[in-house]
PDB file of C-alpha atoms and ligand atoms in Angstrom:
ATOM      1  CA  MET A   1     -41.177  64.239  82.553  1.00 43.00           C
ATOM      2  CA  THR A   2     -43.121  62.004  80.171  1.00 43.00           C
ATOM      3  CA  HIS A   3     -43.616  62.437  76.415  1.00 45.00           C
ATOM      4  CA  PRO A   4     -43.758  66.253  76.203  1.00 44.00           C
ATOM      5  CA  HIS A   5     -44.753  66.173  72.524  1.00 42.00           C
ATOM      6  CA  THR A   6     -48.142  64.641  73.299  1.00 44.00           C
ATOM      7  CA  HIS A   7     -49.208  67.171  75.926  1.00 51.00           C
ATOM      8  CA  ALA A   8     -50.030  70.282  73.927  1.00 51.00           C
ATOM      9  CA  ALA A   9     -52.339  68.277  71.743  1.00 41.00           C
ATOM     10  CA  THR A  10     -54.542  67.051  74.584  1.00 65.00           C
ATOM     11  CA  GLY A  11     -56.640  70.211  74.666  1.00 87.00           C
ATOM     12  CA  ARG A  12     -57.033  69.798  78.418  1.00 97.00           C
ATOM     13  CA  GLU A  13     -56.851  72.686  80.841  1.00 98.00           C
ATOM     14  CA  VAL A  14     -53.497  72.703  82.600  1.00 98.00           C
ATOM     15  CA  ALA A  15     -52.935  73.004  86.363  1.00 98.00           C
ATOM     16  CA  LEU A  16     -49.566  73.431  88.068  1.00 98.00           C
ATOM     17  CA  VAL A  17     -49.531  72.310  91.715  1.00 98.00           C
ATOM     18  CA  THR A  18     -46.366  73.133  93.644  1.00 98.00           C
ATOM     19  CA  GLY A  19     -45.198  70.655  96.278  1.00 98.00           C
ATOM     20  CA  SER A  20     -47.464  67.954  94.914  1.00 98.00           C
ATOM     21  CA  THR A  21     -45.602  64.661  95.365  1.00 96.00           C
ATOM     22  CA  SER A  22     -46.938  64.190  98.912  1.00 93.00           C
ATOM     23  CA  GLY A  23     -49.557  65.322 101.418  1.00 94.00           C
ATOM     24  CA  ILE A  24     -52.064  68.001 100.505  1.00 97.00           C
ATOM     25  CA  GLY A  25     -50.503  68.804  97.128  1.00 98.00           C
ATOM     26  CA  ALA A  26     -50.736  65.177  95.968  1.00 97.00           C
ATOM     27  CA  ALA A  27     -54.424  65.042  96.974  1.00 98.00           C
ATOM     28  CA  ILE A  28     -55.079  68.250  95.011  1.00 98.00           C
ATOM     29  CA  ALA A  29     -53.242  66.799  92.002  1.00 98.00           C
ATOM     30  CA  HIS A  30     -55.389  63.641  92.144  1.00 98.00           C
ATOM     31  CA  ARG A  31     -58.620  65.651  92.205  1.00 98.00           C
ATOM     32  CA  LEU A  32     -57.519  67.890  89.334  1.00 98.00           C
ATOM     33  CA  ALA A  33     -56.559  64.850  87.252  1.00 98.00           C
ATOM     34  CA  ASP A  34     -59.923  63.234  88.051  1.00 98.00           C
ATOM     35  CA  GLU A  35     -61.628  66.413  86.803  1.00 97.00           C
ATOM     36  CA  GLY A  36     -59.745  66.120  83.510  1.00 97.00           C
ATOM     37  CA  TYR A  37     -56.948  68.626  83.999  1.00 98.00           C
ATOM     38  CA  PHE A  38     -53.487  67.986  82.645  1.00 98.00           C
ATOM     39  CA  VAL A  39     -51.511  68.239  85.917  1.00 98.00           C
ATOM     40  CA  ILE A  40     -47.981  69.509  86.255  1.00 98.00           C
ATOM     41  CA  LEU A  41     -46.576  68.031  89.446  1.00 98.00           C
ATOM     42  CA  HIS A  42     -43.700  69.676  91.227  1.00 98.00           C
ATOM     43  CA  SER A  43     -41.449  69.226  94.247  1.00 98.00           C
ATOM     44  CA  ARG A  44     -38.049  70.284  95.500  1.00 97.00           C
ATOM     45  CA  GLY A  45     -36.375  66.889  95.606  1.00 93.00           C
ATOM     46  CA  SER A  46     -38.604  63.831  95.274  1.00 90.00           C
ATOM     47  CA  THR A  47     -38.103  63.349  91.529  1.00 92.00           C
ATOM     48  CA  GLU A  48     -38.775  59.594  91.572  1.00 95.00           C
ATOM     49  CA  ASP A  49     -42.052  60.027  93.463  1.00 95.00           C
ATOM     50  CA  GLY A  50     -42.955  62.790  91.027  1.00 97.00           C
ATOM     51  CA  ALA A  51     -42.295  60.682  87.943  1.00 96.00           C
ATOM     52  CA  ALA A  52     -44.217  57.745  89.440  1.00 97.00           C
ATOM     53  CA  LEU A  53     -47.230  59.904  90.316  1.00 97.00           C
ATOM     54  CA  ALA A  54     -47.220  61.489  86.843  1.00 98.00           C
ATOM     55  CA  GLU A  55     -47.279  58.004  85.360  1.00 97.00           C
ATOM     56  CA  LYS A  56     -50.135  56.976  87.659  1.00 97.00           C
ATOM     57  CA  LEU A  57     -52.257  60.060  86.932  1.00 97.00           C
ATOM     58  CA  GLY A  58     -51.825  59.590  83.187  1.00 96.00           C
ATOM     59  CA  HIS A  59     -52.234  63.091  81.772  1.00 97.00           C
ATOM     60  CA  ALA A  60     -49.533  64.600  83.980  1.00 98.00           C
ATOM     61  CA  ALA A  61     -45.870  65.494  84.073  1.00 98.00           C
ATOM     62  CA  TYR A  62     -43.360  66.242  86.820  1.00 98.00           C
ATOM     63  CA  LEU A  63     -40.961  69.188  87.153  1.00 98.00           C
ATOM     64  CA  GLN A  64     -38.341  69.707  89.867  1.00 98.00           C
ATOM     65  CA  ALA A  65     -37.503  73.154  91.264  1.00 98.00           C
ATOM     66  CA  ASP A  66     -36.220  74.597  94.540  1.00 98.00           C
ATOM     67  CA  LEU A  67     -38.624  77.456  95.198  1.00 98.00           C
ATOM     68  CA  SER A  68     -36.246  79.123  97.640  1.00 98.00           C
ATOM     69  CA  CYS A  69     -34.171  79.935  94.553  1.00 98.00           C
ATOM     70  CA  GLU A  70     -35.350  82.628  92.144  1.00 98.00           C
ATOM     71  CA  ALA A  71     -33.703  81.046  89.083  1.00 98.00           C
ATOM     72  CA  ASP A  72     -35.599  77.821  89.764  1.00 98.00           C
ATOM     73  CA  ARG A  73     -38.922  79.703  89.933  1.00 98.00           C
ATOM     74  CA  LEU A  74     -38.247  81.198  86.499  1.00 98.00           C
ATOM     75  CA  ARG A  75     -37.247  77.803  85.146  1.00 98.00           C
ATOM     76  CA  LEU A  76     -40.340  76.103  86.619  1.00 98.00           C
ATOM     77  CA  ILE A  77     -42.824  78.398  84.881  1.00 98.00           C
ATOM     78  CA  ALA A  78     -40.797  78.450  81.650  1.00 98.00           C
ATOM     79  CA  ASP A  79     -40.595  74.634  81.611  1.00 98.00           C
ATOM     80  CA  ALA A  80     -44.282  74.289  82.402  1.00 98.00           C
ATOM     81  CA  LEU A  81     -45.224  76.559  79.508  1.00 98.00           C
ATOM     82  CA  ALA A  82     -42.743  74.882  77.171  1.00 98.00           C
ATOM     83  CA  LEU A  83     -44.332  71.551  78.053  1.00 97.00           C
ATOM     84  CA  THR A  84     -47.995  72.381  77.609  1.00 97.00           C
ATOM     85  CA  GLY A  85     -48.176  75.827  75.990  1.00 97.00           C
ATOM     86  CA  ARG A  86     -50.819  76.975  78.467  1.00 98.00           C
ATOM     87  CA  LEU A  87     -51.587  77.393  82.144  1.00 98.00           C
ATOM     88  CA  ASP A  88     -55.123  77.649  83.506  1.00 98.00           C
ATOM     89  CA  VAL A  89     -54.695  76.995  87.228  1.00 98.00           C
ATOM     90  CA  LEU A  90     -51.794  77.642  89.594  1.00 99.00           C
ATOM     91  CA  VAL A  91     -51.958  76.072  93.056  1.00 99.00           C
ATOM     92  CA  ASN A  92     -49.277  77.463  95.375  1.00 99.00           C
ATOM     93  CA  ASN A  93     -49.170  74.586  97.839  1.00 98.00           C
ATOM     94  CA  ALA A  94     -45.438  74.170  98.578  1.00 98.00           C
ATOM     95  CA  GLY A  95     -44.504  75.501 101.976  1.00 97.00           C
ATOM     96  CA  ILE A  96     -42.213  74.977 104.931  1.00 95.00           C
ATOM     97  CA  SER A  97     -43.050  75.130 108.628  1.00 91.00           C
ATOM     98  CA  GLY A  98     -40.982  73.890 111.585  1.00 82.00           C
ATOM     99  CA  LEU A  99     -41.922  73.895 115.245  1.00 90.00           C
ATOM    100  CA  ILE A 100     -40.594  76.676 117.490  1.00 96.00           C
ATOM    101  CA  PRO A 101     -42.228  77.437 120.858  1.00 96.00           C
ATOM    102  CA  HIS A 102     -43.735  80.917 120.542  1.00 97.00           C
ATOM    103  CA  GLY A 103     -42.112  82.031 123.801  1.00 98.00           C
ATOM    104  CA  ASP A 104     -38.598  81.184 122.598  1.00 98.00           C
ATOM    105  CA  LEU A 105     -37.999  84.397 120.672  1.00 98.00           C
ATOM    106  CA  ALA A 106     -34.285  83.778 120.187  1.00 98.00           C
ATOM    107  CA  ALA A 107     -34.951  80.442 118.451  1.00 98.00           C
ATOM    108  CA  ALA A 108     -36.987  82.249 115.777  1.00 98.00           C
ATOM    109  CA  SER A 109     -33.807  83.653 114.257  1.00 98.00           C
ATOM    110  CA  PRO A 110     -33.680  86.174 111.406  1.00 98.00           C
ATOM    111  CA  GLU A 111     -32.338  83.344 109.231  1.00 97.00           C
ATOM    112  CA  ILE A 112     -35.452  81.252 109.913  1.00 98.00           C
ATOM    113  CA  TRP A 113     -37.676  84.280 109.251  1.00 98.00           C
ATOM    114  CA  ARG A 114     -35.988  84.858 105.899  1.00 98.00           C
ATOM    115  CA  SER A 115     -36.099  81.246 104.737  1.00 98.00           C
ATOM    116  CA  LEU A 116     -39.802  80.873 105.618  1.00 98.00           C
ATOM    117  CA  TYR A 117     -40.681  84.181 103.979  1.00 98.00           C
ATOM    118  CA  GLU A 118     -38.774  83.240 100.829  1.00 98.00           C
ATOM    119  CA  VAL A 119     -40.646  79.935 100.299  1.00 98.00           C
ATOM    120  CA  ASN A 120     -44.065  80.755 101.812  1.00 98.00           C
ATOM    121  CA  VAL A 121     -44.604  84.301 100.539  1.00 98.00           C
ATOM    122  CA  ILE A 122     -42.099  85.532  97.958  1.00 98.00           C
ATOM    123  CA  ALA A 123     -42.142  82.315  95.893  1.00 99.00           C
ATOM    124  CA  PRO A 124     -45.948  82.095  95.519  1.00 99.00           C
ATOM    125  CA  PHE A 125     -46.129  85.813  94.717  1.00 99.00           C
ATOM    126  CA  GLN A 126     -43.398  85.554  92.103  1.00 98.00           C
ATOM    127  CA  LEU A 127     -44.926  82.425  90.527  1.00 99.00           C
ATOM    128  CA  VAL A 128     -48.197  84.323  90.050  1.00 99.00           C
ATOM    129  CA  GLY A 129     -46.301  87.143  88.363  1.00 98.00           C
ATOM    130  CA  LEU A 130     -44.481  84.730  86.078  1.00 98.00           C
ATOM    131  CA  ALA A 131     -47.751  82.947  85.239  1.00 98.00           C
ATOM    132  CA  GLU A 132     -49.837  86.117  84.826  1.00 98.00           C
ATOM    133  CA  GLU A 133     -49.656  86.300  81.047  1.00 98.00           C
ATOM    134  CA  ALA A 134     -50.571  82.623  80.623  1.00 98.00           C
ATOM    135  CA  LEU A 135     -53.430  82.947  83.129  1.00 98.00           C
ATOM    136  CA  ARG A 136     -54.775  85.985  81.257  1.00 98.00           C
ATOM    137  CA  ALA A 137     -54.622  83.962  78.049  1.00 98.00           C
ATOM    138  CA  SER A 138     -56.606  81.241  79.840  1.00 98.00           C
ATOM    139  CA  ALA A 139     -59.294  83.795  80.744  1.00 98.00           C
ATOM    140  CA  GLY A 140     -59.307  84.958  77.132  1.00 97.00           C
ATOM    141  CA  ARG A 141     -60.314  81.508  75.882  1.00 96.00           C
ATOM    142  CA  GLY A 142     -62.817  80.862  78.676  1.00 96.00           C
ATOM    143  CA  GLY A 143     -60.481  78.796  80.870  1.00 97.00           C
ATOM    144  CA  ARG A 144     -60.487  78.739  84.683  1.00 98.00           C
ATOM    145  CA  ALA A 145     -57.734  81.393  85.084  1.00 98.00           C
ATOM    146  CA  CYS A 146     -57.369  80.778  88.830  1.00 98.00           C
ATOM    147  CA  VAL A 147     -54.746  80.951  91.515  1.00 99.00           C
ATOM    148  CA  ILE A 148     -55.230  79.051  94.783  1.00 99.00           C
ATOM    149  CA  ASN A 149     -52.809  79.633  97.644  1.00 99.00           C
ATOM    150  CA  ILE A 150     -52.591  77.076 100.442  1.00 98.00           C
ATOM    151  CA  SER A 151     -52.089  79.077 103.610  1.00 98.00           C
ATOM    152  CA  SER A 152     -53.052  78.034 107.154  1.00 98.00           C
ATOM    153  CA  HIS A 153     -55.462  78.757 109.979  1.00 97.00           C
ATOM    154  CA  ALA A 154     -52.293  79.934 111.735  1.00 97.00           C
ATOM    155  CA  GLY A 155     -52.346  82.893 109.348  1.00 98.00           C
ATOM    156  CA  VAL A 156     -55.847  83.798 110.537  1.00 97.00           C
ATOM    157  CA  ARG A 157     -55.628  83.164 114.289  1.00 95.00           C
ATOM    158  CA  PRO A 158     -52.681  83.756 116.672  1.00 95.00           C
ATOM    159  CA  LYS A 159     -51.382  80.174 116.757  1.00 92.00           C
ATOM    160  CA  GLY A 160     -49.378  77.688 114.698  1.00 91.00           C
ATOM    161  CA  GLY A 161     -46.056  75.850 114.620  1.00 91.00           C
ATOM    162  CA  SER A 162     -44.014  78.999 115.040  1.00 96.00           C
ATOM    163  CA  ILE A 163     -44.498  82.769 114.995  1.00 98.00           C
ATOM    164  CA  PRO A 164     -42.525  83.179 111.723  1.00 98.00           C
ATOM    165  CA  TYR A 165     -44.613  80.416 110.082  1.00 97.00           C
ATOM    166  CA  ALA A 166     -47.907  81.968 111.195  1.00 98.00           C
ATOM    167  CA  ALA A 167     -46.760  85.405 110.021  1.00 98.00           C
ATOM    168  CA  THR A 168     -45.825  84.098 106.562  1.00 98.00           C
ATOM    169  CA  LYS A 169     -49.266  82.518 106.192  1.00 98.00           C
ATOM    170  CA  ALA A 170     -50.947  85.764 107.318  1.00 98.00           C
ATOM    171  CA  ALA A 171     -48.865  87.536 104.677  1.00 98.00           C
ATOM    172  CA  LEU A 172     -49.930  84.983 102.066  1.00 99.00           C
ATOM    173  CA  ASN A 173     -53.583  85.588 102.963  1.00 98.00           C
ATOM    174  CA  HIS A 174     -53.124  89.306 102.452  1.00 98.00           C
ATOM    175  CA  VAL A 175     -51.215  88.757  99.205  1.00 99.00           C
ATOM    176  CA  THR A 176     -54.215  86.665  98.106  1.00 99.00           C
ATOM    177  CA  ARG A 177     -56.583  89.603  98.670  1.00 98.00           C
ATOM    178  CA  LEU A 178     -54.243  92.154  97.098  1.00 98.00           C
ATOM    179  CA  LEU A 179     -53.684  90.021  93.992  1.00 99.00           C
ATOM    180  CA  ALA A 180     -57.408  89.303  93.667  1.00 98.00           C
ATOM    181  CA  ARG A 181     -58.040  93.032  93.602  1.00 98.00           C
ATOM    182  CA  THR A 182     -55.239  93.632  91.120  1.00 98.00           C
ATOM    183  CA  LEU A 183     -55.745  90.744  88.686  1.00 98.00           C
ATOM    184  CA  GLY A 184     -59.548  90.633  88.389  1.00 98.00           C
ATOM    185  CA  PRO A 185     -61.740  90.281  86.505  1.00 98.00           C
ATOM    186  CA  GLU A 186     -59.634  87.983  84.320  1.00 98.00           C
ATOM    187  CA  ILE A 187     -57.830  86.068  87.070  1.00 98.00           C
ATOM    188  CA  ARG A 188     -59.421  84.948  90.351  1.00 98.00           C
ATOM    189  CA  VAL A 189     -57.147  84.496  93.370  1.00 99.00           C
ATOM    190  CA  ASN A 190     -58.261  82.628  96.508  1.00 99.00           C
ATOM    191  CA  ALA A 191     -56.709  80.781  99.441  1.00 99.00           C
ATOM    192  CA  VAL A 192     -57.545  77.687 101.445  1.00 98.00           C
ATOM    193  CA  ALA A 193     -56.446  77.876 105.083  1.00 98.00           C
ATOM    194  CA  PRO A 194     -56.319  74.357 106.576  1.00 98.00           C
ATOM    195  CA  GLY A 195     -56.203  73.598 110.281  1.00 97.00           C
ATOM    196  CA  LEU A 196     -54.623  70.261 111.162  1.00 97.00           C
ATOM    197  CA  VAL A 197     -54.261  67.942 108.173  1.00 97.00           C
ATOM    198  CA  ASP A 198     -53.133  64.324 108.489  1.00 93.00           C
ATOM    199  CA  THR A 199     -49.963  64.230 106.382  1.00 90.00           C
ATOM    200  CA  PRO A 200     -46.501  62.754 107.023  1.00 82.00           C
ATOM    201  CA  LEU A 201     -45.591  66.223 108.323  1.00 79.00           C
ATOM    202  CA  THR A 202     -48.091  66.037 111.196  1.00 88.00           C
ATOM    203  CA  ALA A 203     -47.954  62.276 111.936  1.00 88.00           C
ATOM    204  CA  ASP A 204     -46.429  62.847 115.402  1.00 87.00           C
ATOM    205  CA  TRP A 205     -48.380  66.002 116.352  1.00 88.00           C
ATOM    206  CA  THR A 206     -50.296  64.070 119.010  1.00 91.00           C
ATOM    207  CA  GLU A 207     -51.377  67.142 120.982  1.00 91.00           C
ATOM    208  CA  ALA A 208     -52.933  68.812 117.952  1.00 92.00           C
ATOM    209  CA  GLN A 209     -54.617  65.545 116.940  1.00 94.00           C
ATOM    210  CA  ALA A 210     -56.163  65.199 120.427  1.00 96.00           C
ATOM    211  CA  LEU A 211     -57.325  68.830 120.271  1.00 96.00           C
ATOM    212  CA  TRP A 212     -59.113  68.322 116.952  1.00 97.00           C
ATOM    213  CA  GLN A 213     -60.614  64.983 118.016  1.00 97.00           C
ATOM    214  CA  THR A 214     -62.068  66.352 121.241  1.00 98.00           C
ATOM    215  CA  GLN A 215     -62.754  70.066 120.603  1.00 97.00           C
ATOM    216  CA  SER A 216     -63.512  70.695 116.938  1.00 98.00           C
ATOM    217  CA  PRO A 217     -67.142  70.414 115.760  1.00 98.00           C
ATOM    218  CA  MET A 218     -66.007  67.870 113.127  1.00 98.00           C
ATOM    219  CA  ARG A 219     -64.111  65.854 115.802  1.00 98.00           C
ATOM    220  CA  ARG A 220     -61.126  65.102 113.553  1.00 97.00           C
ATOM    221  CA  GLY A 221     -58.281  66.661 111.668  1.00 97.00           C
ATOM    222  CA  ALA A 222     -58.674  67.044 107.911  1.00 98.00           C
ATOM    223  CA  ARG A 223     -57.689  64.400 105.423  1.00 97.00           C
ATOM    224  CA  PRO A 224     -55.682  65.795 102.499  1.00 98.00           C
ATOM    225  CA  GLU A 225     -58.753  64.973 100.358  1.00 98.00           C
ATOM    226  CA  ASP A 226     -60.863  67.398 102.445  1.00 98.00           C
ATOM    227  CA  ILE A 227     -58.497  70.222 101.537  1.00 98.00           C
ATOM    228  CA  ALA A 228     -58.491  69.161  97.875  1.00 98.00           C
ATOM    229  CA  GLN A 229     -62.304  69.314  97.954  1.00 98.00           C
ATOM    230  CA  ALA A 230     -62.168  72.902  99.253  1.00 98.00           C
ATOM    231  CA  VAL A 231     -59.746  73.804  96.433  1.00 98.00           C
ATOM    232  CA  MET A 232     -62.103  72.305  93.853  1.00 98.00           C
ATOM    233  CA  ALA A 233     -65.029  74.275  95.306  1.00 98.00           C
ATOM    234  CA  LEU A 234     -63.145  77.557  94.882  1.00 98.00           C
ATOM    235  CA  LEU A 235     -62.123  76.582  91.354  1.00 98.00           C
ATOM    236  CA  ALA A 236     -65.719  75.709  90.469  1.00 98.00           C
ATOM    237  CA  SER A 237     -66.941  79.189  91.358  1.00 97.00           C
ATOM    238  CA  ASP A 238     -67.114  81.783  88.587  1.00 97.00           C
ATOM    239  CA  TYR A 239     -67.336  84.666  91.022  1.00 98.00           C
ATOM    240  CA  ILE A 240     -65.536  84.157  94.360  1.00 98.00           C
ATOM    241  CA  THR A 241     -62.224  86.006  94.541  1.00 98.00           C
ATOM    242  CA  GLY A 242     -59.962  87.288  97.324  1.00 98.00           C
ATOM    243  CA  GLU A 243     -61.448  84.780  99.742  1.00 98.00           C
ATOM    244  CA  VAL A 244     -59.528  82.881 102.418  1.00 98.00           C
ATOM    245  CA  LEU A 245     -61.497  79.706 103.047  1.00 98.00           C
ATOM    246  CA  LEU A 246     -60.829  78.453 106.565  1.00 98.00           C
ATOM    247  CA  SER A 247     -60.914  74.632 106.453  1.00 98.00           C
ATOM    248  CA  ASP A 248     -60.322  73.645 110.063  1.00 98.00           C
ATOM    249  CA  GLY A 249     -63.382  71.509 110.877  1.00 98.00           C
ATOM    250  CA  GLY A 250     -64.708  74.450 112.887  1.00 98.00           C
ATOM    251  CA  LEU A 251     -61.957  74.502 115.530  1.00 97.00           C
ATOM    252  CA  ASN A 252     -61.894  78.310 115.318  1.00 96.00           C
ATOM    253  CA  LEU A 253     -65.403  78.356 116.778  1.00 97.00           C
ATOM    254  CA  THR A 254     -64.283  76.856 120.082  1.00 95.00           C
TER     255      THR A 254
HETATM  256  P1  NAD B   1     -45.581  68.304 102.824  1.00 57.66           P
HETATM  257  O1  NAD B   1     -44.315  68.488 103.567  1.00 57.66           O
HETATM  258  O2  NAD B   1     -46.103  66.926 102.561  1.00 57.66           O
HETATM  259  O3  NAD B   1     -45.565  69.110 101.470  1.00 57.66           O
HETATM  260  C1  NAD B   1     -44.836  70.272 101.311  1.00 57.66           C
HETATM  261  C2  NAD B   1     -44.368  70.343  99.881  1.00 57.66           C
HETATM  262  O4  NAD B   1     -43.678  71.590  99.718  1.00 57.66           O
HETATM  263  C3  NAD B   1     -43.391  69.231  99.495  1.00 57.66           C
HETATM  264  O5  NAD B   1     -43.776  68.662  98.273  1.00 57.66           O
HETATM  265  C4  NAD B   1     -42.059  69.956  99.300  1.00 57.66           C
HETATM  266  O6  NAD B   1     -41.306  69.434  98.214  1.00 57.66           O
HETATM  267  C5  NAD B   1     -42.523  71.356  98.971  1.00 57.66           C
HETATM  268  N1  NAD B   1     -41.486  72.319  99.312  1.00 57.66           N
HETATM  269  C6  NAD B   1     -41.046  72.699 100.529  1.00 57.66           C
HETATM  270  N2  NAD B   1     -40.008  73.548 100.392  1.00 57.66           N
HETATM  271  C7  NAD B   1     -39.787  73.695  99.079  1.00 57.66           C
HETATM  272  C8  NAD B   1     -38.839  74.413  98.291  1.00 57.66           C
HETATM  273  N3  NAD B   1     -37.874  75.159  98.842  1.00 57.66           N
HETATM  274  N4  NAD B   1     -38.919  74.311  96.957  1.00 57.66           N
HETATM  275  C9  NAD B   1     -39.857  73.550  96.379  1.00 57.66           C
HETATM  276  N5  NAD B   1     -40.772  72.849  97.044  1.00 57.66           N
HETATM  277  C10 NAD B   1     -40.734  72.917  98.378  1.00 57.66           C
HETATM  278  O7  NAD B   1     -46.630  69.134 103.699  1.00 57.66           O
HETATM  279  P2  NAD B   1     -48.210  69.360 103.592  1.00 57.66           P
HETATM  280  O8  NAD B   1     -48.688  69.190 104.975  1.00 57.66           O
HETATM  281  O9  NAD B   1     -48.849  68.624 102.508  1.00 57.66           O
HETATM  282  O10 NAD B   1     -48.243  70.949 103.285  1.00 57.66           O
HETATM  283  C11 NAD B   1     -48.697  71.539 102.097  1.00 57.66           C
HETATM  284  C12 NAD B   1     -49.088  72.980 102.384  1.00 57.66           C
HETATM  285  O11 NAD B   1     -50.161  73.015 103.324  1.00 57.66           O
HETATM  286  C13 NAD B   1     -47.980  73.839 102.981  1.00 57.66           C
HETATM  287  O12 NAD B   1     -48.008  75.138 102.419  1.00 57.66           O
HETATM  288  C14 NAD B   1     -48.351  73.893 104.456  1.00 57.66           C
HETATM  289  O13 NAD B   1     -47.856  75.044 105.087  1.00 57.66           O
HETATM  290  C15 NAD B   1     -49.856  73.899 104.372  1.00 57.66           C
HETATM  291  N6  NAD B   1     -50.542  73.468 105.601  1.00 57.66           N
HETATM  292  C16 NAD B   1     -50.384  72.196 106.089  1.00 57.66           C
HETATM  293  C17 NAD B   1     -51.070  71.833 107.249  1.00 57.66           C
HETATM  294  C18 NAD B   1     -50.971  70.445 107.846  1.00 57.66           C
HETATM  295  O14 NAD B   1     -51.512  70.231 108.938  1.00 57.66           O
HETATM  296  N7  NAD B   1     -50.332  69.472 107.194  1.00 57.66           N
HETATM  297  C19 NAD B   1     -51.869  72.761 107.897  1.00 57.66           C
HETATM  298  C20 NAD B   1     -52.007  74.034 107.375  1.00 57.66           C
HETATM  299  C21 NAD B   1     -51.340  74.366 106.215  1.00 57.66           C
END
């Protein structure tokens, strides 16, 4: 956290990006900062990376919270609002996956189901609820008032790292539509559903990389910046809500 007393005075719109010290979340944070947002970075554990990135982005701060824990979710939104006094954009990017062969039903234990559901579905839903009042206030002063959920193509098509993972992302897509219907017209809620994205998480997914390079119309996996660009496009709209934007380089067409 850096100089909280200076933040409220900036007059910038404020965006909170969960899981933003690496991968897709960090790329989204960079784009938002470039566009002039004050960015609240967040992660579960990488506090040093978070502080360093906040320093680099300039108008940014870092908050730690374990989103599998309800008390931490409450603290995250409370701390964010205490820091900046406003919230205009919430990007629910933090998520967990894990590889389990779909045919190995026993390996997808109830414990794994619960932990994935807690972080990938319940946490984003609860963060929206906790941020609702601030997002409505954003709408009231002509701010963006947007939620973007980062789901996955695995939540749209029957594939992905594991059946529980794919099911949580399908649930997040449906939560996106339900919340869009419930929170409009003040708050827009959309999702970006990436296919393969080159992040540390997928560095050794050689099979998926070969698939994207040979089969997808775009002939490559996404860079984190491609996903950030899709997020910015949804933010820029004044009208699109309840949409799940598949960002898979067209692999779904093959
Ligand atoms: P990543 O591992 O680099 O980032 C995940 C982030 O989530 C990290 O910052 C981590 O701190 C945070 N996180 C995980 N569990 C948490 C918890 N309990 N509490 C707080 N934070 C927690 O991975 P990434 O590839 O950048 O993934 C970002 C999002 O994109 C995820 O929701 C993921 O499911 C989704 N996604 C990724 C890909 C891909 O190919 N990389 C594809 C489709 C969707």
